[in-house]
Tab-separated table of C-alpha atoms in Angstrom:
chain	number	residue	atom	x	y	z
A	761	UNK	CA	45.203	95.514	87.695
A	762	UNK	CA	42.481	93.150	88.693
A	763	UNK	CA	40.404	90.917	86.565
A	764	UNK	CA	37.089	92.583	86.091
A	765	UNK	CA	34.670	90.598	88.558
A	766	UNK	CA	32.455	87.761	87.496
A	767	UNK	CA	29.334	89.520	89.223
A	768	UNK	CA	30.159	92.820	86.816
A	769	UNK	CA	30.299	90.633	83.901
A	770	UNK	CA	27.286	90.148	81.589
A	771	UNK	CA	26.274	86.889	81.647
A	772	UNK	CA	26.440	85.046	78.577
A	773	UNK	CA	22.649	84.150	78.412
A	774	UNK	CA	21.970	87.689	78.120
A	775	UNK	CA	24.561	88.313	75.803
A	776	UNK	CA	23.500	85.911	73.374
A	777	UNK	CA	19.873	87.094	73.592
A	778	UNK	CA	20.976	90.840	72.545
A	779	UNK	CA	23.263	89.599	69.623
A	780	UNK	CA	19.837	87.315	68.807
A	781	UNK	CA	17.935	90.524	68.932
A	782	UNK	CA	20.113	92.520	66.906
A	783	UNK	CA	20.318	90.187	64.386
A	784	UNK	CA	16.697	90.213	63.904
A	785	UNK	CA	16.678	93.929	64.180
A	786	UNK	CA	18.716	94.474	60.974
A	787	UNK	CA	17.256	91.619	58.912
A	788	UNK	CA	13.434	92.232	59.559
A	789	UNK	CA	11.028	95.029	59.636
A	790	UNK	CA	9.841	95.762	56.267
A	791	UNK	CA	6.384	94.965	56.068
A	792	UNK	CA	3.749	95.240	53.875
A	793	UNK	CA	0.963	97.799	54.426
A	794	UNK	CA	-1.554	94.405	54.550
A	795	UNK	CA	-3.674	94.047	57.032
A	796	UNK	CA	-1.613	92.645	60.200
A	797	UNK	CA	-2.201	88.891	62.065
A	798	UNK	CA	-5.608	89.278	63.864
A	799	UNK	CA	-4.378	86.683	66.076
A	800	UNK	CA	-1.406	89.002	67.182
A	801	UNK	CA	-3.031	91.695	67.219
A	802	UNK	CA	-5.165	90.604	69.814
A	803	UNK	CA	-1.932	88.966	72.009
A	804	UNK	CA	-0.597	92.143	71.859
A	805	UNK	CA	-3.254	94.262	72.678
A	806	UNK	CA	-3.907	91.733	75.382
A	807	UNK	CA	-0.465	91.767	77.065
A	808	UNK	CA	-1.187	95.927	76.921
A	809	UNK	CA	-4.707	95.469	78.567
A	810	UNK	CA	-3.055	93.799	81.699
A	811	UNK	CA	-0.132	96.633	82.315
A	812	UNK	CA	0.321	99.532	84.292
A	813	UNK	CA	1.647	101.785	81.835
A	814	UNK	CA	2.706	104.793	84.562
A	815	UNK	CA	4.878	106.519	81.510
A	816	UNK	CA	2.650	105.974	78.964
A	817	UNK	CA	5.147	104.258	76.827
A	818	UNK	CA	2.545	101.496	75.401
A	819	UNK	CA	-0.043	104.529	75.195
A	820	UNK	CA	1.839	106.484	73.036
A	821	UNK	CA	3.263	104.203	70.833
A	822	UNK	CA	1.195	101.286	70.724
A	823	UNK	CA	-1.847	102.527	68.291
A	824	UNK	CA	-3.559	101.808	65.392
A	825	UNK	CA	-3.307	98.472	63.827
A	826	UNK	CA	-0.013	98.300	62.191
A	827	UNK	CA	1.871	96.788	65.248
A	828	UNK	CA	4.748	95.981	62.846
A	829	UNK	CA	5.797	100.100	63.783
A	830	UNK	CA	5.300	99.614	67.899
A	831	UNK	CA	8.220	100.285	70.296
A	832	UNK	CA	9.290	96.923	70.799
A	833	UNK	CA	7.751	95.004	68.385
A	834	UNK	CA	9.775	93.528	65.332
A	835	UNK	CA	7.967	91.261	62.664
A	836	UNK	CA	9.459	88.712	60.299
A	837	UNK	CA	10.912	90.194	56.749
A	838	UNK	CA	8.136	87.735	54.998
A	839	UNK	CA	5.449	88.049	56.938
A	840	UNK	CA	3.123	90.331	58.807
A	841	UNK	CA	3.370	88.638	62.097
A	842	UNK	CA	5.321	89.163	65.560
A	843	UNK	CA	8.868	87.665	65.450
A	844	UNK	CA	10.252	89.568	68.719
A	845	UNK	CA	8.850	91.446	71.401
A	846	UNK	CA	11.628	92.959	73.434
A	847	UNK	CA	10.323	95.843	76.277
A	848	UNK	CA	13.814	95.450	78.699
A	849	UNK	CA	13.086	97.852	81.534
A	850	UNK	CA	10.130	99.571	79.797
A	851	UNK	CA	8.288	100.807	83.232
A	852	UNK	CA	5.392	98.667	83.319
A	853	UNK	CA	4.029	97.070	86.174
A	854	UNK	CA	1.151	93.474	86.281
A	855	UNK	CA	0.599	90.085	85.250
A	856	UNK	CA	2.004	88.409	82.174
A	857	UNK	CA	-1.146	87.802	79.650
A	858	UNK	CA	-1.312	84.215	78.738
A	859	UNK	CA	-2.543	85.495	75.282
A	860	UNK	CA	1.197	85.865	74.229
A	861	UNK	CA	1.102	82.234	73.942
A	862	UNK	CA	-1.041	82.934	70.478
A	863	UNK	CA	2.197	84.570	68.983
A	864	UNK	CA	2.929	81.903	67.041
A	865	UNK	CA	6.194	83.066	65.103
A	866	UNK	CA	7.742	84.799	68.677
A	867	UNK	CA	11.511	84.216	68.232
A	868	UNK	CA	12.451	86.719	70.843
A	869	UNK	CA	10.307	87.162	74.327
A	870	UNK	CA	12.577	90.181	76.256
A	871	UNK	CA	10.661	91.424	79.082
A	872	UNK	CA	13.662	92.212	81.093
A	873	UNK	CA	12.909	94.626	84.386
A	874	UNK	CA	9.807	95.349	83.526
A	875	UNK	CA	7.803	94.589	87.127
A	876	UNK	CA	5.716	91.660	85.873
A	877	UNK	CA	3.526	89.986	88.848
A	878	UNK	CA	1.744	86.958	88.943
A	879	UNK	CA	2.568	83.181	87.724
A	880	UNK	CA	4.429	82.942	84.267
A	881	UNK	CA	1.363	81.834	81.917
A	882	UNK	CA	1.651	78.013	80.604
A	883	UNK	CA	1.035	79.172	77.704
A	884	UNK	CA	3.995	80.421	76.694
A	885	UNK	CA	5.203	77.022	76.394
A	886	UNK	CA	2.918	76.791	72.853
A	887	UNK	CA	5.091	79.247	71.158
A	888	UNK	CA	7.416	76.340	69.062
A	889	UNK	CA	9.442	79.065	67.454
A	890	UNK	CA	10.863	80.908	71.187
A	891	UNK	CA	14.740	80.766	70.375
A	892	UNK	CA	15.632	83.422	73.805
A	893	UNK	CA	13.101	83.701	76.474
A	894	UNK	CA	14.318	86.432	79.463
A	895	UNK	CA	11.863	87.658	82.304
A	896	UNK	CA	15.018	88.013	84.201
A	897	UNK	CA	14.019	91.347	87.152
A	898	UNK	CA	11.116	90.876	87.913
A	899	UNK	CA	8.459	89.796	91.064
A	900	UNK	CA	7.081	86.457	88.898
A	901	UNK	CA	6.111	84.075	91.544
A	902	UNK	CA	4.768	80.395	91.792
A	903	UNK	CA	5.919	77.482	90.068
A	904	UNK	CA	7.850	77.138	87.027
A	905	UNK	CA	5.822	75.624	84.448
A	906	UNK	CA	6.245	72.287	83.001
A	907	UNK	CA	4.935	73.440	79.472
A	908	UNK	CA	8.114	75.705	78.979
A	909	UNK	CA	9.591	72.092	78.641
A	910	UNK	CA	8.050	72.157	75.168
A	911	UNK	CA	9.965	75.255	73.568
A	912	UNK	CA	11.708	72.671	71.357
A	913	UNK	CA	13.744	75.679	69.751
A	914	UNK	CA	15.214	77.579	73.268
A	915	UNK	CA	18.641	78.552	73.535
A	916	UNK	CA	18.886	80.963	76.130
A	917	UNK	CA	15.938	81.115	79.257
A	918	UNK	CA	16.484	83.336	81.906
A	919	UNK	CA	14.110	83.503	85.045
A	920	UNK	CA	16.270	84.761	87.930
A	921	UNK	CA	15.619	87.490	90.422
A	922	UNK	CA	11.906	86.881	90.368
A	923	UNK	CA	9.847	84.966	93.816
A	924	UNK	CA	9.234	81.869	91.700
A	925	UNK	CA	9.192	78.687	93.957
A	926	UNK	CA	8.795	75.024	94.202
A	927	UNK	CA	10.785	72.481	92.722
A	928	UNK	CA	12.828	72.317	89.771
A	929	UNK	CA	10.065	70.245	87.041
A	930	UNK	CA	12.330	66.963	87.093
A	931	UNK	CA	11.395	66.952	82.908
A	932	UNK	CA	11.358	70.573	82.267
A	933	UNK	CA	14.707	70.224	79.698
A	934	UNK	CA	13.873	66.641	78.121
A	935	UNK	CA	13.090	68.233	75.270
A	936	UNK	CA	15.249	71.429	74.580
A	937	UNK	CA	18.154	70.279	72.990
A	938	UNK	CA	19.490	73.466	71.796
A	939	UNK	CA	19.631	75.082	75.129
A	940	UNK	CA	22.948	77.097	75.713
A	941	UNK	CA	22.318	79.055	78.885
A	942	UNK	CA	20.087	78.783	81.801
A	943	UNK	CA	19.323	81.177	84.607
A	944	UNK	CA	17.489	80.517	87.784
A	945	UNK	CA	19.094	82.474	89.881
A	946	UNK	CA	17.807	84.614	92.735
A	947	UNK	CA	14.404	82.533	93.334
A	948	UNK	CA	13.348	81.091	96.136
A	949	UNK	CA	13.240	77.653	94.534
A	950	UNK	CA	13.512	74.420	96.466
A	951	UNK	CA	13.562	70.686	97.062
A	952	UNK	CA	16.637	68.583	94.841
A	953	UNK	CA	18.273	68.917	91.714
A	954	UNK	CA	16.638	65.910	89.209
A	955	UNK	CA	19.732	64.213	88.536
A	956	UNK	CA	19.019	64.058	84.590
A	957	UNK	CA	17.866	67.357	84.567
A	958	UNK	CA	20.653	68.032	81.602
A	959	UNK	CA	20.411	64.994	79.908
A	960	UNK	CA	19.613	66.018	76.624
A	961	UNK	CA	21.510	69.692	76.784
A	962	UNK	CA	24.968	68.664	75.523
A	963	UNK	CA	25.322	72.337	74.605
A	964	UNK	CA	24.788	74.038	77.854
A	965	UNK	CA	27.580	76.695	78.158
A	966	UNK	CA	25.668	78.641	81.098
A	967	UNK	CA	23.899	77.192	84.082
A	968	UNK	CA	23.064	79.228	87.442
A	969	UNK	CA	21.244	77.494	90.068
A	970	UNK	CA	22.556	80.252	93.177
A	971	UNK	CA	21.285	82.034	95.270
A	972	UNK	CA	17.979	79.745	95.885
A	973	UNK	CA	16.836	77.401	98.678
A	974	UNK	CA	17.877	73.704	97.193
A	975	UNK	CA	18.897	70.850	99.069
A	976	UNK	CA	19.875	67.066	98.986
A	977	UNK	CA	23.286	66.293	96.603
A	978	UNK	CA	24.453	67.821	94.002
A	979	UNK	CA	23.718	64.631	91.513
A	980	UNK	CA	26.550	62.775	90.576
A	981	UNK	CA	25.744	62.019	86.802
A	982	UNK	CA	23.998	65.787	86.724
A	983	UNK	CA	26.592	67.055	83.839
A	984	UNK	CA	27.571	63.871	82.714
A	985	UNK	CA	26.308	64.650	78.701
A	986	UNK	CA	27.200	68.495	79.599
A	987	UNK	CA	30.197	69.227	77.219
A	988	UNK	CA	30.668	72.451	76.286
A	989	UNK	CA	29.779	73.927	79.968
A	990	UNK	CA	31.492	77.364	80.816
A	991	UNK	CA	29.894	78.773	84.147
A	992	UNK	CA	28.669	76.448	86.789
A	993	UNK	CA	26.919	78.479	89.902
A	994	UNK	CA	25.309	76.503	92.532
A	995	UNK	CA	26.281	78.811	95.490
A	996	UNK	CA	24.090	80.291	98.433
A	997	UNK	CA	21.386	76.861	98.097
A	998	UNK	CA	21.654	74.325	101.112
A	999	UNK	CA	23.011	71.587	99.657
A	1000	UNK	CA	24.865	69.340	101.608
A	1001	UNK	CA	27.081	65.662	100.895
A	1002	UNK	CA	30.053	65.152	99.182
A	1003	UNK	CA	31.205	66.990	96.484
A	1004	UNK	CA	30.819	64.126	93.401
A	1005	UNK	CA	34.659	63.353	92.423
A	1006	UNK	CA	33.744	63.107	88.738
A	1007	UNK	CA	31.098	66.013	88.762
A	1008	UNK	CA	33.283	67.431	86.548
A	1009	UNK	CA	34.610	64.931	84.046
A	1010	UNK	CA	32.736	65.998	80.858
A	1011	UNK	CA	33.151	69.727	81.477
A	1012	UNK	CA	36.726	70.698	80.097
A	1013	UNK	CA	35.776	74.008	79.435
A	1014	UNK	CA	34.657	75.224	82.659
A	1015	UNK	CA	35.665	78.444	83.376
A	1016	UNK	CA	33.821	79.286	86.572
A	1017	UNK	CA	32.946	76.965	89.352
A	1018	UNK	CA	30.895	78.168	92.552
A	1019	UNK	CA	29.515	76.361	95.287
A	1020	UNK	CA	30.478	78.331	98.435
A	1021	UNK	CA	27.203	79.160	100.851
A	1022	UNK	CA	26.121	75.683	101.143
A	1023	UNK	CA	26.737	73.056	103.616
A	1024	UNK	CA	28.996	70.901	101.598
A	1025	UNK	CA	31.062	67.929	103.887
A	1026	UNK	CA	33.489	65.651	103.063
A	1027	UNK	CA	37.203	65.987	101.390
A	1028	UNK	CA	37.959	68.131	98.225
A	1029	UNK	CA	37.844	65.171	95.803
A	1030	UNK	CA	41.628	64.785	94.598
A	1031	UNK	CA	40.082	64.803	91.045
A	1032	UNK	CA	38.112	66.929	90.382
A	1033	UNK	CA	39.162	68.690	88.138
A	1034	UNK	CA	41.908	66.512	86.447
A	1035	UNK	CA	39.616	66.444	83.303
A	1036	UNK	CA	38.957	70.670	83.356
A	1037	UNK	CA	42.040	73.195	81.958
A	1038	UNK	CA	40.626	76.682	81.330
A	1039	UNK	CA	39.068	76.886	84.993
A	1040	UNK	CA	39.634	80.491	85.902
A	1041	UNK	CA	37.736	80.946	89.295
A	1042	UNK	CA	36.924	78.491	91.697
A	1043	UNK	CA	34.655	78.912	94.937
A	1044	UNK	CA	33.798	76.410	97.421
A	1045	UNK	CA	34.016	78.718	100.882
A	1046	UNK	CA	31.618	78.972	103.711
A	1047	UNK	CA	30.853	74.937	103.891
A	1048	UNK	CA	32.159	72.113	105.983
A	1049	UNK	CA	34.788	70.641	103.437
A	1050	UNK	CA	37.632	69.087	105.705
A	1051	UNK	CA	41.174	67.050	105.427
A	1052	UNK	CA	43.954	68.524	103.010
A	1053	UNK	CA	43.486	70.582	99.454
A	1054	UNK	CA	45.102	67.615	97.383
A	1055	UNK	CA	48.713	68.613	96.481
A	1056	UNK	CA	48.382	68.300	92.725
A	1057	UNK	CA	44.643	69.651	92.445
A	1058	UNK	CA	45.525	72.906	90.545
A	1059	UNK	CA	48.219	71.317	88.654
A	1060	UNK	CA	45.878	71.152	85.328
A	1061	UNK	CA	44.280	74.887	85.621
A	1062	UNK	CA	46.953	77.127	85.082
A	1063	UNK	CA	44.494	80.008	84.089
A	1064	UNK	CA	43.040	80.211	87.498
A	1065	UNK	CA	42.851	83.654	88.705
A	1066	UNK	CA	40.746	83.451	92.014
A	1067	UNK	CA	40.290	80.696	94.779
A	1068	UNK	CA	38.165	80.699	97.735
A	1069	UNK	CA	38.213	78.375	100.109
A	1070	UNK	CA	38.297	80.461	103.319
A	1071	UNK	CA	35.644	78.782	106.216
A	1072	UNK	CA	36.159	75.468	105.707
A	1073	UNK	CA	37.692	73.125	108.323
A	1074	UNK	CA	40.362	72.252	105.498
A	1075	UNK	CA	43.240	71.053	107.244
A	1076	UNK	CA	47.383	69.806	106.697
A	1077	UNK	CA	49.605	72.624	104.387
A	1078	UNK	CA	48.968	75.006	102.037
A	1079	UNK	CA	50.085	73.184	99.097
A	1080	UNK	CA	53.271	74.418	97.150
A	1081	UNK	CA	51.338	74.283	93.489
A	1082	UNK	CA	49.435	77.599	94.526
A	1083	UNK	CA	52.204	79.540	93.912
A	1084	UNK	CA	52.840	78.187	90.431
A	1085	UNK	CA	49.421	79.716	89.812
A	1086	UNK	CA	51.152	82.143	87.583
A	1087	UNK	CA	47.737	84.284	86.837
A	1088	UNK	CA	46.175	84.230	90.601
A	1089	UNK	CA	44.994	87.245	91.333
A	1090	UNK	CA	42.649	86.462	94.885
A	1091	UNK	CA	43.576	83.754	97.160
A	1092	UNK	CA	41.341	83.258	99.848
A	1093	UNK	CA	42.026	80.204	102.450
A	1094	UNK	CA	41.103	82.283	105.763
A	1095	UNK	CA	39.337	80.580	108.822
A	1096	UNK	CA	40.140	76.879	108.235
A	1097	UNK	CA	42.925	75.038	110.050
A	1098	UNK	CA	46.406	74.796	107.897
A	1099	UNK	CA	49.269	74.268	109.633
A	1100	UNK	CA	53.132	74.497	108.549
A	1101	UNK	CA	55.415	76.982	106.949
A	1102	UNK	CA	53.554	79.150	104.600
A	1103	UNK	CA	55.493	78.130	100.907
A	1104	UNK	CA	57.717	81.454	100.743
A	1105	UNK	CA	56.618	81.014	96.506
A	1106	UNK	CA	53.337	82.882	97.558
A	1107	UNK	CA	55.331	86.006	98.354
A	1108	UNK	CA	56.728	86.140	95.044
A	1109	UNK	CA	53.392	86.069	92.787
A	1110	UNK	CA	53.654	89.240	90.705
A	1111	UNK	CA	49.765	89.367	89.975
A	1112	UNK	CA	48.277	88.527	93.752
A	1113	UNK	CA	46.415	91.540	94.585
A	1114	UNK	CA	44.322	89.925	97.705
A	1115	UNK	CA	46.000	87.318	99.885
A	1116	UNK	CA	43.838	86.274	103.211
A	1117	UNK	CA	45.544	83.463	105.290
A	1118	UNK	CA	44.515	84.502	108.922
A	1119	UNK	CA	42.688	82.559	111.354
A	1120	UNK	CA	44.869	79.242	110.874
A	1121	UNK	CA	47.327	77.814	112.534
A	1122	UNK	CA	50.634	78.964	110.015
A	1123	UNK	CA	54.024	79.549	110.719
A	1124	UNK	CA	56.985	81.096	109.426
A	1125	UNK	CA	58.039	84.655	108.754
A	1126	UNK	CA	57.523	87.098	105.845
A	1127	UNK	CA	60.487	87.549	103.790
A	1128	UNK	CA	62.438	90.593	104.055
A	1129	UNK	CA	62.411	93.708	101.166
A	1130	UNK	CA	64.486	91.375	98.683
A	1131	UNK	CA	62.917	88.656	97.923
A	1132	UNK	CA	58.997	90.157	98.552
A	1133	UNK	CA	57.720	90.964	95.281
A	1134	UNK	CA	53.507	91.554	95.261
A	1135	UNK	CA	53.317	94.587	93.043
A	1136	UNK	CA	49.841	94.628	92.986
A	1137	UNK	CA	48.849	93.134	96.357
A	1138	UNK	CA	46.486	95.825	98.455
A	1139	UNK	CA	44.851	93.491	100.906
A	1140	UNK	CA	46.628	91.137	102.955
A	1141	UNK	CA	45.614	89.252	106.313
A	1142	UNK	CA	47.918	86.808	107.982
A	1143	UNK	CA	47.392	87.714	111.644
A	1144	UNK	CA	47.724	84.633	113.858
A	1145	UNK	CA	50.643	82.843	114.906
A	1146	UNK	CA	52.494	84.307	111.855
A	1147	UNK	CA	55.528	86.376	112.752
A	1148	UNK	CA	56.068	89.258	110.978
A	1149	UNK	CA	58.631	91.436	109.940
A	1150	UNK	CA	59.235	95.222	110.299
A	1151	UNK	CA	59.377	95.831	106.508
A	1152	UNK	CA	56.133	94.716	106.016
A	1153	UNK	CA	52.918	96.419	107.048
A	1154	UNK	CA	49.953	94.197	107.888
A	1155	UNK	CA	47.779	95.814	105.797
A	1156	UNK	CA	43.594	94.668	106.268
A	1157	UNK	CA	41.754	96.439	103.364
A	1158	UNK	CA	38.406	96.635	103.124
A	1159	UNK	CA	37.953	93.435	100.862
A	1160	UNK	CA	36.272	94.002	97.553
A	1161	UNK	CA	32.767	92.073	96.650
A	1162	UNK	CA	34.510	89.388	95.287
A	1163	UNK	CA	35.179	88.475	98.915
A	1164	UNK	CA	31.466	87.274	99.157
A	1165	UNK	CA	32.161	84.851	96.781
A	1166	UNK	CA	33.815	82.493	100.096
């Protein structure tokens, strides 16, 4: 059976943000009947003030003063005041009121799907205490601010699929040492990646950077005091160069690379990932990349279970060490120019369910009944200049979404 797909996967920002939230479910919420925080009062009723409410979810449960007992809202066990204000996909609709930036004890800010307009307020950066900060869904435009540089305390920020654009703030993570997982992905953010962006992360487990509209490099030194880095997504952008041969070097626990949709050049760097063991999928299609795949570049991932590097102009053979990929599950090298025998080892991986060869310039012939073993192979192109045999059917599936990721 296949592995489940990265884009079906929750992503581990979000994951950590509802353990974070359930956490602080169970160990809060008993208030006194005192009076409640003017101060957050007023945020809150604020934040309402600016909303579409088309449900009347906020109507109906956001009255009188105890705001300790609204949908949503969860206060500290010791105190009367706000410690997390999760709404995910409340119906809402409107701007983001920069009064929230007066909830001074906010540990949790979850306003997930919930059809927020307008600029995210600067403000937000004065709330000290913000451990997981998600506006992830949403149609937030403009710049990202510089003040959410000073949430001192964030572990987990997620902005993506919102309009924001500009630049990346070159400083925006100076100062947020604790930050595990970041999420910018589906923006329409531009210009170059800072090269220290992540100097002072070393925890980062969780960065996405696709689907935007960046450019220049991909800095060498970017993850060079990244060391506990799991997921690394830089696809659909328009960067361009050289992939950096040492990108990689303090990231042995990568598990995900992707940087196919851009307009990457140059040779696949022979080590790159001679420093990373757990990799498990590994995307660099639809770019420029030419000359060989090194011989021995898999030889230190033996968990990989998907490669894409199908419209390239990657030349020379396929190299025999694919087929010790014992786990592979999608190989995708279509539309480059490899020449030679295809390695008859490929025919013989028992957990290949998606093989796509054509468009090169292979030889050879498929191996009869008896030595063909792909139990769980249901797509499989290797028209062009291959010869085939009767006993096996060229079979062209309809090729599942994880085909996108070239």
């Amino acid at each position: 059976m296949a592995a489940t797909p990265s884009y079906a996967r929750i992503p581990i920002i979000v994951i950590v943000l509802l353990l974070a939230l359930s956490a602080i479910s169970a160990s809060s919420f008993s208030p006194s009947p005192a009076n409640g925080s003017d101060t957050d009062l007023g945020a809150l009723l604020a934040f309402k003030a600016l909303l579409a409410d088309p449900h009347g979810v906020l109507a109906r449960n956001w009255t009188g003063t105890s705001f300790c007992h609204w949908i949503g809202v969860l206060c500290s066990r010791r105190r009367q005041r706000v410690a997390a204000l999760s709404l995910s996909d409340t119906p809402l609709a409107g701007p983001l009121a920069p009064h929230l930036g007066n909830l001074s004890f906010l540990s949790i800010l979850n306003l997930t799907g919930t059809s927020l307009t307008g600029s995210i307020p600067p403000e937000l950066g004065r709330l000290r205490r913000l451990r997981y900060l998600s506006l992830h869904e949403n149609s937030l435009s403009d710049a990202i601010p510089i003040a959410l540089g000073n949430l001192t305390r964030l572990e987990a920020l997620s902005l993506s699929f919102n309009k924001l654009s500009g630049q990346i703030p070159p400083k925006v993570f100076v100062r947020l040492p604790k930050l595990e997982g970041i999420s910018l992905t589906q923006n329409d953010l531009n210009g170059q990646i800072p090269p220290d962006l992540f100097n002072s992360t070393s925890f980062l487990k969780y960065i996405n950077f696709g689907n935007n509209r960046l450019s220049g490099q991909i800095p060498p030194e970017m993850l060079l005091r990244v060391h506990n880095l799991r997921e690394f997504w830089l696809n659909e952008n328009g960067l361009s160069g050289q992939i950096p041969p040492h990108l990689f070097n303090s990231t042995p626990s990568l598990r995900i690379i992707y940087l196919y949709n851009n307009s990457l050049s140059g040779k696949i760097p022979a080590e790159m990932l001679l420093h990373v063991h757990n990799l498990e999928e590994f995307g660099l299609g639809n770019n420029y990349l030419s000359g060989h795949i090194p011989p021995y570049l898999f030889n230190s991932t033996p968990s990989l279970t998907f490669i894409n590097s199908a419209t390239n102009n990657l030349s020379g053979p396929i190299p025999h060490g694919i087929a010790s990929l014992s786990k592979l599950e999608y190989l995708q090298l279509n539309d480059n120019q490899f020449s030679s025998l295809v390695p008859q080892a490929i025919y013989n991986m028992s957990m290949l369910g998606l093989m796509l060869l054509y468009n090169n310039n292979l030889t050879g012939t498929i191996p009869d009944n008896s030595s063909f073993s792909l139990p769980l192979l249901y797509s499989l192109g290797l028209w062009q200049h291959v010869q085939w045999q009767d006993s096996i059917r060229a079979c062209i599936m309809s090729v599942p979404r994880r085909s996108d990721f070239a």
